[in-house]
């Protein structure tokens, strides 16, 4: 997909679709740079279709308006100006792309509303349009045969119409948007790739490739089983034991010449979660290739970090393994000692993510001594019950870090909502015979008790936990996602790293 900025009269562009956006407040005014007779014709169509500018309002005006060079016009409502933020911009561009896809448009022009350019600035606006266009038109086609692929007509070019005096400021937005969206789509690809391919060694190889392509900005270290053993990561190894796939511990590092602080990013990397001996029902297992979405987000960030160049050291940690019910698998009642010395009674082998993260967090604290740690994990179904499919649960022990992540989330499109790290519930994960147990007493508040479990391994280092079980994987098509991996977390983390 090619992006270009153009100073032009929008109706003079010979495109398949000219995409227009209208706020409710602006319906009565003259839109953009169109000649009066075209405006009359557009207004006629809007009236006929009862278009009021609500975000759900869309219509296609086809063909021959006076003096128009475009083939069709796709109009999308933007709602009210007061309620419009960057997240709304992403969504509206996504909806507009979907509308044009319905008209089989290959070459599209967006008439960028002045309100966007003024409110967000030309660079941010263009960056957001590029990101939304790329995310919206993503499809995972690797396993479709050519006959099927030939039926699809992908969008080839997107022209953004912009006033001359804003052009220079806008140009950086294209490159920035392509980087951020590219990293997000890479994370999607990793999640969508079946677990027969994305094994722990495969994820490790991806990390190695990222380092190789980074022109020296990223270094990587891969531990195989004996080194994991030497480092006493018994909780991680316990989960891996029921599988024929060997585990890998992945350490990625980005270290600029001068760094203001050091942040550890930890991704849950269960390449497939059967539940182990506490086996999942087949319905719940169907999508469990998604259980490395946290790891995919971390890999996504590292795939572009050398180009984005944040002024901080970033360490990426992934304990990658499968959760399988093989002959050597963990048994309910088994007790494991995590790398920080705490003992864990494993009562449910399906609560495996917290076991692997326990050792990743312990390692980060002891060997990396970061200023901050952020983990991303498809950790609990309970979090999906609490917040639904579109919003990640945010937990942590540091008010400042949590506020900064909320802020980074707001402008990224990746939505989070803070849930409490309620200390009085820690009672519920005390074990009779070990230090803690991996499931709770009772059945309520499962996302919180999982976060409290992780907290046992943070040693009070500022830490935030994102439970992304809901938003990591889309069960249906939305303006910005296809069914499958969403790349959730990549945009949020990149935004955060840029803001530090
Ligand atoms: N990977 C799952 C969580 C999950 C569920 C992710 C749905 C995405 C969608 C996790 O390992 C798990 O199985 N969690 C259990 C924990 C329980 C056994 C304490 C759960 O949420 O049911
Ligand atoms: Mn599980
Ligand atoms: Zn899991």
Short mmCIF file of C-alpha atoms and ligand atoms in Angstrom, two decimals:
data_model
loop_
_atom_site.label_atom_id
_atom_site.label_comp_id
_atom_site.label_asym_id
_atom_site.label_seq_id
_atom_site.Cartn_x
_atom_site.Cartn_y
_atom_site.Cartn_z
CA UNK A 1 0.00 0.00 0.00
CA UNK A 2 1.39 3.32 -1.09
CA UNK A 3 0.68 6.58 0.73
CA UNK A 4 1.01 10.06 -0.78
CA UNK A 5 0.21 13.56 0.41
CA UNK A 6 -1.26 15.89 -2.16
CA UNK A 7 -2.19 19.53 -2.31
CA UNK A 8 -5.15 19.44 -4.68
CA UNK A 9 -8.80 20.15 -5.30
CA UNK A 10 -10.28 16.89 -4.05
CA UNK A 11 -12.92 16.61 -6.77
CA UNK A 12 -10.20 16.80 -9.43
CA UNK A 13 -8.55 13.58 -8.29
CA UNK A 14 -9.05 10.67 -10.63
CA UNK A 15 -9.46 8.02 -7.94
CA UNK A 16 -11.83 5.08 -7.53
CA UNK A 17 -13.11 6.53 -4.31
CA UNK A 18 -12.91 9.98 -2.80
CA UNK A 19 -13.52 9.56 0.92
CA UNK A 20 -15.17 12.42 2.71
CA UNK A 21 -15.68 12.78 6.48
CA UNK A 22 -18.38 14.95 8.01
CA UNK A 23 -19.03 16.09 11.56
CA UNK A 24 -22.65 16.57 12.60
CA UNK A 25 -21.99 20.28 13.09
CA UNK A 26 -20.63 20.75 9.59
CA UNK A 27 -23.49 19.32 7.58
CA UNK A 28 -25.01 22.72 6.97
CA UNK A 29 -21.72 24.27 5.87
CA UNK A 30 -19.94 23.93 2.58
CA UNK A 31 -17.56 21.01 2.70
CA UNK A 32 -13.94 21.34 2.00
CA UNK A 33 -12.83 22.71 -1.32
CA UNK A 34 -15.68 21.58 -3.55
CA UNK A 35 -17.32 23.80 -6.15
CA UNK A 36 -20.86 24.87 -5.21
CA UNK A 37 -22.67 22.64 -7.69
CA UNK A 38 -21.00 19.52 -6.32
CA UNK A 39 -21.92 20.53 -2.79
CA UNK A 40 -25.56 20.87 -3.84
CA UNK A 41 -25.45 17.38 -5.29
CA UNK A 42 -23.78 15.89 -2.21
CA UNK A 43 -26.32 17.54 0.07
CA UNK A 44 -29.15 16.15 -1.99
CA UNK A 45 -27.78 12.64 -1.55
CA UNK A 46 -27.19 13.16 2.18
CA UNK A 47 -30.77 14.33 2.67
CA UNK A 48 -32.21 11.47 0.67
CA UNK A 49 -30.33 8.93 2.78
CA UNK A 50 -31.09 10.73 6.04
CA UNK A 51 -27.37 11.19 6.69
CA UNK A 52 -26.95 13.14 9.92
CA UNK A 53 -23.20 12.74 10.48
CA UNK A 54 -23.45 10.17 13.27
CA UNK A 55 -20.51 7.74 13.45
CA UNK A 56 -22.81 5.01 12.17
CA UNK A 57 -23.85 7.07 9.13
CA UNK A 58 -22.20 6.09 5.85
CA UNK A 59 -23.11 6.35 2.24
CA UNK A 60 -21.65 5.94 -1.20
CA UNK A 61 -22.47 8.49 -3.87
CA UNK A 62 -21.65 7.07 -7.23
CA UNK A 63 -20.56 8.58 -10.41
CA UNK A 64 -20.98 11.66 -12.34
CA UNK A 65 -21.15 14.75 -10.20
CA UNK A 66 -20.41 17.95 -12.08
CA UNK A 67 -16.71 18.36 -12.86
CA UNK A 68 -15.81 15.44 -10.64
CA UNK A 69 -12.89 13.26 -11.66
CA UNK A 70 -13.45 10.60 -9.00
CA UNK A 71 -15.51 7.49 -9.72
CA UNK A 72 -17.33 7.20 -6.39
CA UNK A 73 -17.54 9.18 -3.22
CA UNK A 74 -17.62 7.43 0.18
CA UNK A 75 -18.99 9.60 2.96
CA UNK A 76 -18.59 8.74 6.66
CA UNK A 77 -20.03 10.50 9.71
CA UNK A 78 -17.72 11.59 12.53
CA UNK A 79 -20.24 12.39 15.26
CA UNK A 80 -19.78 15.47 17.41
CA UNK A 81 -16.56 17.48 17.49
CA UNK A 82 -16.49 17.67 21.28
CA UNK A 83 -16.40 13.87 21.55
CA UNK A 84 -13.83 13.31 18.84
CA UNK A 85 -10.41 12.01 19.91
CA UNK A 86 -7.58 10.07 18.27
CA UNK A 87 -9.25 6.73 19.01
CA UNK A 88 -12.31 8.02 17.12
CA UNK A 89 -10.06 9.02 14.23
CA UNK A 90 -8.62 5.50 13.93
CA UNK A 91 -12.12 4.02 14.01
CA UNK A 92 -13.58 6.40 11.46
CA UNK A 93 -10.74 5.83 9.01
CA UNK A 94 -11.21 2.08 9.53
CA UNK A 95 -14.92 2.36 8.79
CA UNK A 96 -14.22 4.48 5.74
CA UNK A 97 -11.76 1.88 4.44
CA UNK A 98 -14.35 -0.87 4.92
CA UNK A 99 -16.89 1.22 2.98
CA UNK A 100 -14.46 1.68 0.09
CA UNK A 101 -13.54 -1.99 0.12
CA UNK A 102 -17.23 -2.64 -0.52
CA UNK A 103 -16.96 -0.54 -3.69
CA UNK A 104 -13.83 -2.46 -4.76
CA UNK A 105 -11.78 0.74 -4.76
CA UNK A 106 -8.07 0.26 -5.41
CA UNK A 107 -7.05 3.90 -5.40
CA UNK A 108 -8.52 6.04 -2.65
CA UNK A 109 -8.21 9.69 -1.69
CA UNK A 110 -8.96 10.94 1.81
CA UNK A 111 -10.07 14.52 2.10
CA UNK A 112 -8.50 15.19 5.53
CA UNK A 113 -10.85 17.32 7.66
CA UNK A 114 -9.29 20.59 8.82
CA UNK A 115 -10.58 19.86 12.31
CA UNK A 116 -8.29 16.79 12.47
CA UNK A 117 -5.26 18.69 11.25
CA UNK A 118 -5.84 21.52 13.72
CA UNK A 119 -6.69 19.36 16.72
CA UNK A 120 -4.04 16.65 16.41
CA UNK A 121 -1.49 18.42 14.24
CA UNK A 122 -0.63 17.44 10.64
CA UNK A 123 1.98 14.80 11.54
CA UNK A 124 -0.14 12.94 14.13
CA UNK A 125 -3.17 13.08 11.86
CA UNK A 126 -1.35 11.60 8.90
CA UNK A 127 0.32 9.00 11.12
CA UNK A 128 -3.09 7.96 12.50
CA UNK A 129 -4.64 7.73 9.02
CA UNK A 130 -1.77 5.57 7.78
CA UNK A 131 -1.99 3.29 10.82
CA UNK A 132 -5.76 2.93 10.58
CA UNK A 133 -5.63 2.24 6.83
CA UNK A 134 -2.97 -0.45 7.24
CA UNK A 135 -4.64 -2.12 10.22
CA UNK A 136 -8.04 -2.04 8.59
CA UNK A 137 -6.96 -3.59 5.31
CA UNK A 138 -4.85 -6.34 6.90
CA UNK A 139 -5.66 -9.92 5.99
CA UNK A 140 -3.73 -13.08 6.90
CA UNK A 141 -3.57 -14.77 3.50
CA UNK A 142 -0.58 -17.07 3.89
CA UNK A 143 -2.66 -20.23 3.81
CA UNK A 144 -5.14 -19.21 1.11
CA UNK A 145 -4.63 -20.69 -2.32
CA UNK A 146 -3.93 -18.39 -5.25
CA UNK A 147 -7.46 -18.82 -6.59
CA UNK A 148 -8.83 -17.33 -3.38
CA UNK A 149 -6.23 -14.60 -3.21
CA UNK A 150 -7.02 -13.53 -6.77
CA UNK A 151 -10.58 -12.76 -5.74
CA UNK A 152 -9.35 -10.01 -3.46
CA UNK A 153 -8.51 -6.60 -4.82
CA UNK A 154 -6.26 -4.95 -2.27
CA UNK A 155 -6.10 -1.18 -1.93
CA UNK A 156 -2.99 -0.01 -3.76
CA UNK A 157 -2.77 3.68 -3.08
CA UNK A 158 -4.07 6.13 -0.54
CA UNK A 159 -3.79 9.82 -1.31
CA UNK A 160 -4.28 12.27 1.54
CA UNK A 161 -5.44 15.71 0.45
CA UNK A 162 -3.91 18.40 2.61
CA UNK A 163 -3.61 22.23 2.52
CA UNK A 164 -0.29 23.50 1.16
CA UNK A 165 0.81 25.18 4.39
CA UNK A 166 0.47 21.91 6.36
CA UNK A 167 2.30 19.71 3.89
CA UNK A 168 5.83 19.97 5.27
CA UNK A 169 4.73 19.22 8.83
CA UNK A 170 2.71 16.21 7.74
CA UNK A 171 5.39 14.31 5.88
CA UNK A 172 6.97 12.53 8.88
CA UNK A 173 3.59 11.02 9.69
CA UNK A 174 3.76 8.61 6.77
CA UNK A 175 7.04 7.01 7.81
CA UNK A 176 6.02 6.93 11.50
CA UNK A 177 2.66 5.40 10.70
CA UNK A 178 4.13 2.70 8.46
CA UNK A 179 6.61 1.72 11.22
CA UNK A 180 4.00 1.50 13.96
CA UNK A 181 1.40 -0.29 11.83
CA UNK A 182 4.06 -2.63 10.41
CA UNK A 183 5.07 -3.69 13.92
CA UNK A 184 1.43 -4.26 14.85
CA UNK A 185 0.76 -6.35 11.74
CA UNK A 186 3.89 -8.39 12.41
CA UNK A 187 2.50 -9.20 15.87
CA UNK A 188 -0.80 -10.16 14.23
CA UNK A 189 0.98 -12.48 11.81
CA UNK A 190 2.77 -14.21 14.70
CA UNK A 191 -0.52 -14.80 16.53
CA UNK A 192 -2.37 -15.93 13.41
CA UNK A 193 0.34 -18.38 12.40
CA UNK A 194 -0.78 -21.79 13.71
CA UNK A 195 0.94 -23.27 16.75
CA UNK A 196 2.39 -26.06 14.61
CA UNK A 197 4.68 -23.32 13.24
CA UNK A 198 5.03 -20.87 16.14
CA UNK A 199 6.82 -23.23 18.49
CA UNK A 200 9.17 -21.93 21.20
CA UNK A 201 12.24 -22.38 18.95
CA UNK A 202 10.37 -20.53 16.18
CA UNK A 203 9.76 -17.52 18.44
CA UNK A 204 13.44 -17.59 19.41
CA UNK A 205 14.40 -17.59 15.72
CA UNK A 206 12.14 -14.60 15.14
CA UNK A 207 13.99 -12.73 17.90
CA UNK A 208 17.31 -13.63 16.26
CA UNK A 209 16.00 -12.36 12.90
CA UNK A 210 14.89 -9.10 14.49
CA UNK A 211 18.38 -8.60 15.91
CA UNK A 212 19.97 -9.40 12.52
CA UNK A 213 17.76 -6.86 10.75
CA UNK A 214 18.28 -4.15 13.34
CA UNK A 215 21.69 -2.90 12.14
CA UNK A 216 23.12 -3.55 15.57
CA UNK A 217 20.40 -1.74 17.53
CA UNK A 218 19.01 -4.95 19.03
CA UNK A 219 20.96 -7.83 20.54
CA UNK A 220 19.48 -11.15 21.53
CA UNK A 221 20.36 -14.08 23.76
CA UNK A 222 18.54 -17.40 23.60
CA UNK A 223 18.65 -19.90 26.44
CA UNK A 224 17.97 -23.54 25.81
CA UNK A 225 16.81 -26.00 28.41
CA UNK A 226 20.08 -26.51 30.33
CA UNK A 227 20.63 -22.81 30.81
CA UNK A 228 17.04 -22.34 31.93
CA UNK A 229 17.69 -25.16 34.42
CA UNK A 230 20.93 -23.57 35.60
CA UNK A 231 19.00 -20.42 36.36
CA UNK A 232 16.55 -22.37 38.50
CA UNK A 233 13.44 -21.45 36.52
CA UNK A 234 11.56 -24.44 37.81
CA UNK A 235 8.09 -22.89 37.45
CA UNK A 236 8.70 -22.17 33.75
CA UNK A 237 10.20 -25.63 33.19
CA UNK A 238 7.29 -27.22 35.02
CA UNK A 239 4.83 -25.85 32.48
CA UNK A 240 7.02 -26.91 29.57
CA UNK A 241 7.51 -30.47 30.81
CA UNK A 242 4.36 -31.99 29.30
CA UNK A 243 5.39 -31.03 25.77
CA UNK A 244 7.76 -32.50 23.19
CA UNK A 245 8.66 -28.96 22.15
CA UNK A 246 11.73 -27.64 23.97
CA UNK A 247 11.35 -24.35 25.88
CA UNK A 248 13.30 -21.20 25.04
CA UNK A 249 14.04 -18.18 27.19
CA UNK A 250 14.46 -15.12 24.98
CA UNK A 251 16.32 -12.00 26.09
CA UNK A 252 16.27 -9.05 23.67
CA UNK A 253 18.04 -5.81 24.35
CA UNK A 254 17.95 -2.31 22.91
CA UNK A 255 20.51 -0.01 24.49
CA UNK A 256 21.07 3.51 23.15
CA UNK A 257 24.34 5.30 23.86
CA UNK A 258 22.65 7.50 26.44
CA UNK A 259 19.65 6.08 28.25
CA UNK A 260 17.41 7.78 30.77
CA UNK A 261 16.10 4.61 32.31
CA UNK A 262 15.77 0.89 31.86
CA UNK A 263 12.47 -0.80 31.17
CA UNK A 264 11.78 -4.53 31.02
CA UNK A 265 8.97 -5.71 28.73
CA UNK A 266 7.77 -9.22 29.50
CA UNK A 267 5.46 -11.17 27.18
CA UNK A 268 3.58 -14.32 28.04
CA UNK A 269 4.79 -16.82 25.45
CA UNK A 270 2.67 -19.96 25.70
CA UNK A 271 2.77 -21.06 22.09
CA UNK A 272 -0.22 -23.31 22.69
CA UNK A 273 -2.34 -23.69 25.81
CA UNK A 274 -4.21 -26.99 26.06
CA UNK A 275 -4.61 -26.45 29.79
CA UNK A 276 -2.25 -29.36 30.48
CA UNK A 277 -3.72 -32.17 32.58
CA UNK A 278 -6.40 -29.70 33.73
CA UNK A 279 -7.38 -29.99 30.09
CA UNK A 280 -9.50 -27.32 28.45
CA UNK A 281 -12.76 -28.23 26.73
CA UNK A 282 -12.44 -28.27 22.94
CA UNK A 283 -14.38 -25.04 22.51
CA UNK A 284 -12.07 -23.12 24.81
CA UNK A 285 -9.01 -24.62 23.17
CA UNK A 286 -9.91 -23.60 19.61
CA UNK A 287 -8.17 -20.21 19.75
CA UNK A 288 -5.36 -21.07 22.16
CA UNK A 289 -2.64 -20.41 19.60
CA UNK A 290 -3.30 -16.84 20.77
CA UNK A 291 -1.59 -17.51 24.10
CA UNK A 292 1.70 -16.02 22.90
CA UNK A 293 0.09 -12.67 22.00
CA UNK A 294 2.00 -10.95 24.81
CA UNK A 295 5.26 -12.30 23.39
CA UNK A 296 4.16 -11.22 19.90
CA UNK A 297 3.61 -7.67 21.15
CA UNK A 298 7.11 -7.57 22.65
CA UNK A 299 8.61 -8.94 19.41
CA UNK A 300 6.57 -6.36 17.49
CA UNK A 301 8.05 -3.54 19.57
CA UNK A 302 11.59 -4.84 19.10
CA UNK A 303 11.08 -5.17 15.34
CA UNK A 304 11.00 -1.35 15.04
CA UNK A 305 12.65 -0.08 18.21
CA UNK A 306 15.95 0.54 16.40
CA UNK A 307 14.18 2.94 14.04
CA UNK A 308 12.03 4.63 16.63
CA UNK A 309 15.06 5.12 18.88
CA UNK A 310 13.58 5.88 22.31
CA UNK A 311 16.17 7.30 24.76
CA UNK A 312 15.85 4.37 27.16
CA UNK A 313 17.25 0.90 27.55
CA UNK A 314 14.61 -1.73 26.85
CA UNK A 315 14.94 -5.41 27.69
CA UNK A 316 12.44 -7.85 26.19
CA UNK A 317 11.89 -11.14 28.03
CA UNK A 318 9.89 -14.12 26.81
CA UNK A 319 9.63 -17.51 28.50
CA UNK A 320 8.37 -19.52 25.55
CA UNK A 321 6.91 -23.00 25.92
CA UNK A 322 3.84 -25.12 25.22
CA UNK A 323 1.31 -26.18 27.84
CA UNK A 324 0.62 -29.81 26.96
CA UNK A 325 -0.67 -32.85 28.87
CA UNK A 326 2.17 -35.23 27.94
CA UNK A 327 3.44 -38.10 30.09
CA UNK A 328 5.83 -35.93 32.06
CA UNK A 329 3.29 -33.11 32.51
CA UNK A 330 2.76 -31.21 35.74
CA UNK A 331 0.16 -32.83 37.96
CA UNK A 332 -2.32 -30.92 40.12
CA UNK A 333 -0.76 -30.86 43.58
CA UNK A 334 2.82 -30.63 42.32
CA UNK A 335 5.00 -28.03 44.01
CA UNK A 336 7.50 -25.92 42.11
CA UNK A 337 10.15 -23.50 43.28
CA UNK A 338 10.33 -20.29 41.23
CA UNK A 339 13.66 -18.59 40.45
CA UNK A 340 13.20 -16.17 43.35
CA UNK A 341 12.91 -19.05 45.82
CA UNK A 342 9.16 -18.93 46.43
CA UNK A 343 7.32 -22.25 46.32
CA UNK A 344 4.12 -22.69 44.33
CA UNK A 345 1.49 -25.36 44.71
CA UNK A 346 0.07 -26.06 41.25
CA UNK A 347 -3.58 -26.92 41.71
CA UNK A 348 -4.69 -26.19 38.16
CA UNK A 349 -2.25 -26.75 35.32
CA UNK A 350 -4.33 -24.39 33.16
CA UNK A 351 -3.17 -21.44 35.28
CA UNK A 352 0.21 -21.78 33.56
CA UNK A 353 0.89 -18.24 32.36
CA UNK A 354 1.50 -16.95 35.87
CA UNK A 355 4.04 -19.76 36.39
CA UNK A 356 6.14 -18.81 33.38
CA UNK A 357 5.80 -15.11 34.22
CA UNK A 358 6.85 -15.77 37.81
CA UNK A 359 10.26 -16.83 36.53
CA UNK A 360 10.49 -14.07 33.91
CA UNK A 361 9.72 -11.45 36.56
CA UNK A 362 12.16 -13.02 39.04
CA UNK A 363 14.85 -13.00 36.38
CA UNK A 364 14.16 -9.38 35.46
CA UNK A 365 14.35 -8.25 39.07
CA UNK A 366 17.54 -10.15 39.88
CA UNK A 367 19.60 -9.96 36.71
CA UNK A 368 18.40 -6.83 34.96
CA UNK A 369 17.50 -4.52 37.84
CA UNK A 370 15.14 -2.45 35.68
CA UNK A 371 13.58 0.84 36.74
CA UNK A 372 10.23 -0.46 35.53
CA UNK A 373 8.67 -3.69 34.36
CA UNK A 374 5.63 -4.08 32.12
CA UNK A 375 4.18 -7.49 31.36
CA UNK A 376 1.60 -8.36 28.71
CA UNK A 377 -0.26 -11.61 29.13
CA UNK A 378 -3.35 -13.38 27.83
CA UNK A 379 -3.76 -14.38 31.44
CA UNK A 380 -7.37 -14.87 32.52
CA UNK A 381 -10.83 -15.50 31.13
CA UNK A 382 -12.02 -13.57 34.18
CA UNK A 383 -10.56 -10.36 32.76
CA UNK A 384 -12.60 -10.86 29.59
CA UNK A 385 -15.71 -11.30 31.73
CA UNK A 386 -14.88 -8.08 33.58
CA UNK A 387 -13.95 -5.79 30.69
CA UNK A 388 -15.21 -7.48 27.53
CA UNK A 389 -13.26 -8.19 24.37
CA UNK A 390 -11.95 -4.74 23.55
CA UNK A 391 -10.31 -3.57 26.75
CA UNK A 392 -7.22 -4.86 28.58
CA UNK A 393 -7.05 -4.98 32.37
CA UNK A 394 -4.30 -2.81 33.82
CA UNK A 395 -2.80 -3.59 37.23
CA UNK A 396 0.33 -2.48 39.03
CA UNK A 397 2.14 -1.29 42.10
CA UNK A 398 3.18 2.17 40.95
CA UNK A 399 0.71 5.02 40.53
CA UNK A 400 2.96 7.03 38.22
CA UNK A 401 3.62 4.15 35.84
CA UNK A 402 -0.07 3.27 35.71
CA UNK A 403 -1.03 6.87 34.93
CA UNK A 404 1.60 7.08 32.20
CA UNK A 405 0.35 3.87 30.61
CA UNK A 406 -3.25 5.09 30.72
CA UNK A 407 -2.13 8.24 28.98
CA UNK A 408 -0.18 6.33 26.33
CA UNK A 409 -3.20 4.09 25.82
CA UNK A 410 -5.60 6.96 25.17
CA UNK A 411 -3.85 8.17 22.05
CA UNK A 412 -2.82 4.72 20.80
CA UNK A 413 -6.15 3.05 20.09
CA UNK A 414 -5.24 0.16 22.44
CA UNK A 415 -7.73 0.53 25.28
CA UNK A 416 -6.97 -0.29 28.92
CA UNK A 417 -8.86 0.07 32.17
CA UNK A 418 -7.33 -0.04 35.59
CA UNK A 419 -8.39 -2.80 37.98
CA UNK A 420 -7.36 -2.94 41.64
CA UNK A 421 -4.41 -4.90 42.99
CA UNK A 422 -6.51 -5.58 46.06
CA UNK A 423 -4.11 -6.73 48.77
CA UNK A 424 -6.81 -8.20 51.01
CA UNK A 425 -7.48 -10.81 48.30
CA UNK A 426 -3.91 -12.13 48.62
CA UNK A 427 -5.40 -14.38 51.30
CA UNK A 428 -7.11 -16.30 48.49
CA UNK A 429 -3.87 -17.54 46.93
CA UNK A 430 -2.15 -18.70 50.13
CA UNK A 431 -1.33 -22.39 50.06
CA UNK A 432 -1.59 -24.88 52.94
CA UNK A 433 1.74 -26.51 52.14
CA UNK A 434 3.64 -24.12 49.83
CA UNK A 435 4.11 -20.32 49.85
CA UNK A 436 1.34 -19.69 47.34
CA UNK A 437 -0.96 -21.65 45.06
CA UNK A 438 -1.62 -20.98 41.39
CA UNK A 439 -5.40 -20.93 41.70
CA UNK A 440 -7.57 -19.11 44.16
CA UNK A 441 -10.01 -20.09 46.84
CA UNK A 442 -13.51 -19.38 45.48
CA UNK A 443 -14.37 -18.30 41.98
CA UNK A 444 -14.70 -14.50 41.86
CA UNK A 445 -12.15 -11.84 40.97
CA UNK A 446 -9.90 -14.17 39.00
CA UNK A 447 -8.11 -11.40 37.09
CA UNK A 448 -7.18 -9.73 40.37
CA UNK A 449 -5.89 -12.86 42.09
CA UNK A 450 -3.81 -13.64 38.99
CA UNK A 451 -2.28 -10.15 39.18
CA UNK A 452 -1.65 -10.63 42.91
CA UNK A 453 0.14 -13.88 42.09
CA UNK A 454 2.47 -12.03 39.68
CA UNK A 455 3.01 -9.33 42.29
CA UNK A 456 4.71 -11.96 44.48
CA UNK A 457 7.61 -11.90 42.02
CA UNK A 458 8.07 -8.17 41.46
CA UNK A 459 10.04 -7.42 44.65
CA UNK A 460 8.43 -3.97 44.71
CA UNK A 461 10.12 -2.87 41.49
CA UNK A 462 7.67 -0.49 39.74
CA UNK A 463 5.57 -2.86 37.67
CA UNK A 464 2.48 -2.88 35.49
CA UNK A 465 0.57 -5.89 34.27
CA UNK A 466 -1.68 -5.87 31.21
CA UNK A 467 -4.14 -8.75 31.05
CA UNK A 468 -4.81 -8.83 27.30
CA UNK A 469 -6.87 -12.05 27.16
CA UNK A 470 -9.80 -10.10 25.66
CA UNK A 471 -8.33 -7.69 23.12
CA UNK A 472 -5.44 -9.88 21.87
CA UNK A 473 -7.71 -11.79 19.53
CA UNK A 474 -10.76 -10.61 17.59
CA UNK A 475 -13.62 -13.05 17.20
CA UNK A 476 -15.29 -10.83 14.60
CA UNK A 477 -14.34 -8.24 12.00
CA UNK A 478 -14.23 -4.66 13.35
CA UNK A 479 -13.23 -1.41 11.60
CA UNK A 480 -9.58 -2.00 12.49
CA UNK A 481 -9.25 -5.76 12.80
CA UNK A 482 -9.84 -8.95 10.88
CA UNK A 483 -10.78 -12.11 12.78
CA UNK A 484 -7.65 -13.28 14.61
CA UNK A 485 -4.67 -11.62 16.25
CA UNK A 486 -5.00 -7.88 16.78
CA UNK A 487 -1.43 -6.91 17.65
CA UNK A 488 -2.80 -5.38 20.84
CA UNK A 489 -0.14 -3.70 22.96
CA UNK A 490 2.32 -2.79 20.22
CA UNK A 491 0.88 0.68 19.65
CA UNK A 492 0.40 1.26 23.37
CA UNK A 493 3.98 0.26 24.22
CA UNK A 494 5.53 2.25 21.38
CA UNK A 495 3.54 5.27 22.45
CA UNK A 496 4.67 4.78 26.01
CA UNK A 497 8.35 4.35 25.08
CA UNK A 498 8.19 7.54 23.01
CA UNK A 499 6.70 9.44 25.95
CA UNK A 500 9.24 8.41 28.61
N1 LIG B 1 -4.60 -18.57 28.34
C1 LIG B 1 -5.62 -18.68 29.31
C2 LIG B 1 -6.46 -17.41 29.46
C3 LIG B 1 -7.32 -17.01 28.30
C4 LIG B 1 -8.66 -17.33 28.27
C5 LIG B 1 -6.79 -16.26 27.26
C6 LIG B 1 -9.45 -16.92 27.21
C7 LIG B 1 -7.60 -15.85 26.20
C8 LIG B 1 -8.92 -16.17 26.18
C9 LIG B 1 -5.00 -18.97 30.68
O1 LIG B 1 -3.84 -19.72 30.67
C10 LIG B 1 -5.99 -19.76 31.46
O2 LIG B 1 -6.26 -20.87 31.08
N2 LIG B 1 -6.51 -19.18 32.52
C11 LIG B 1 -7.45 -19.83 33.37
C12 LIG B 1 -7.02 -19.65 34.79
C13 LIG B 1 -7.79 -20.48 35.78
C14 LIG B 1 -7.49 -21.93 35.58
C15 LIG B 1 -7.38 -20.06 37.18
C16 LIG B 1 -8.82 -19.19 33.12
O3 LIG B 1 -8.89 -17.97 32.94
O4 LIG B 1 -9.80 -19.91 33.07
MN1 LIG B 2 -4.20 -21.82 30.65
ZN1 LIG B 3 -2.72 -19.60 29.01
#
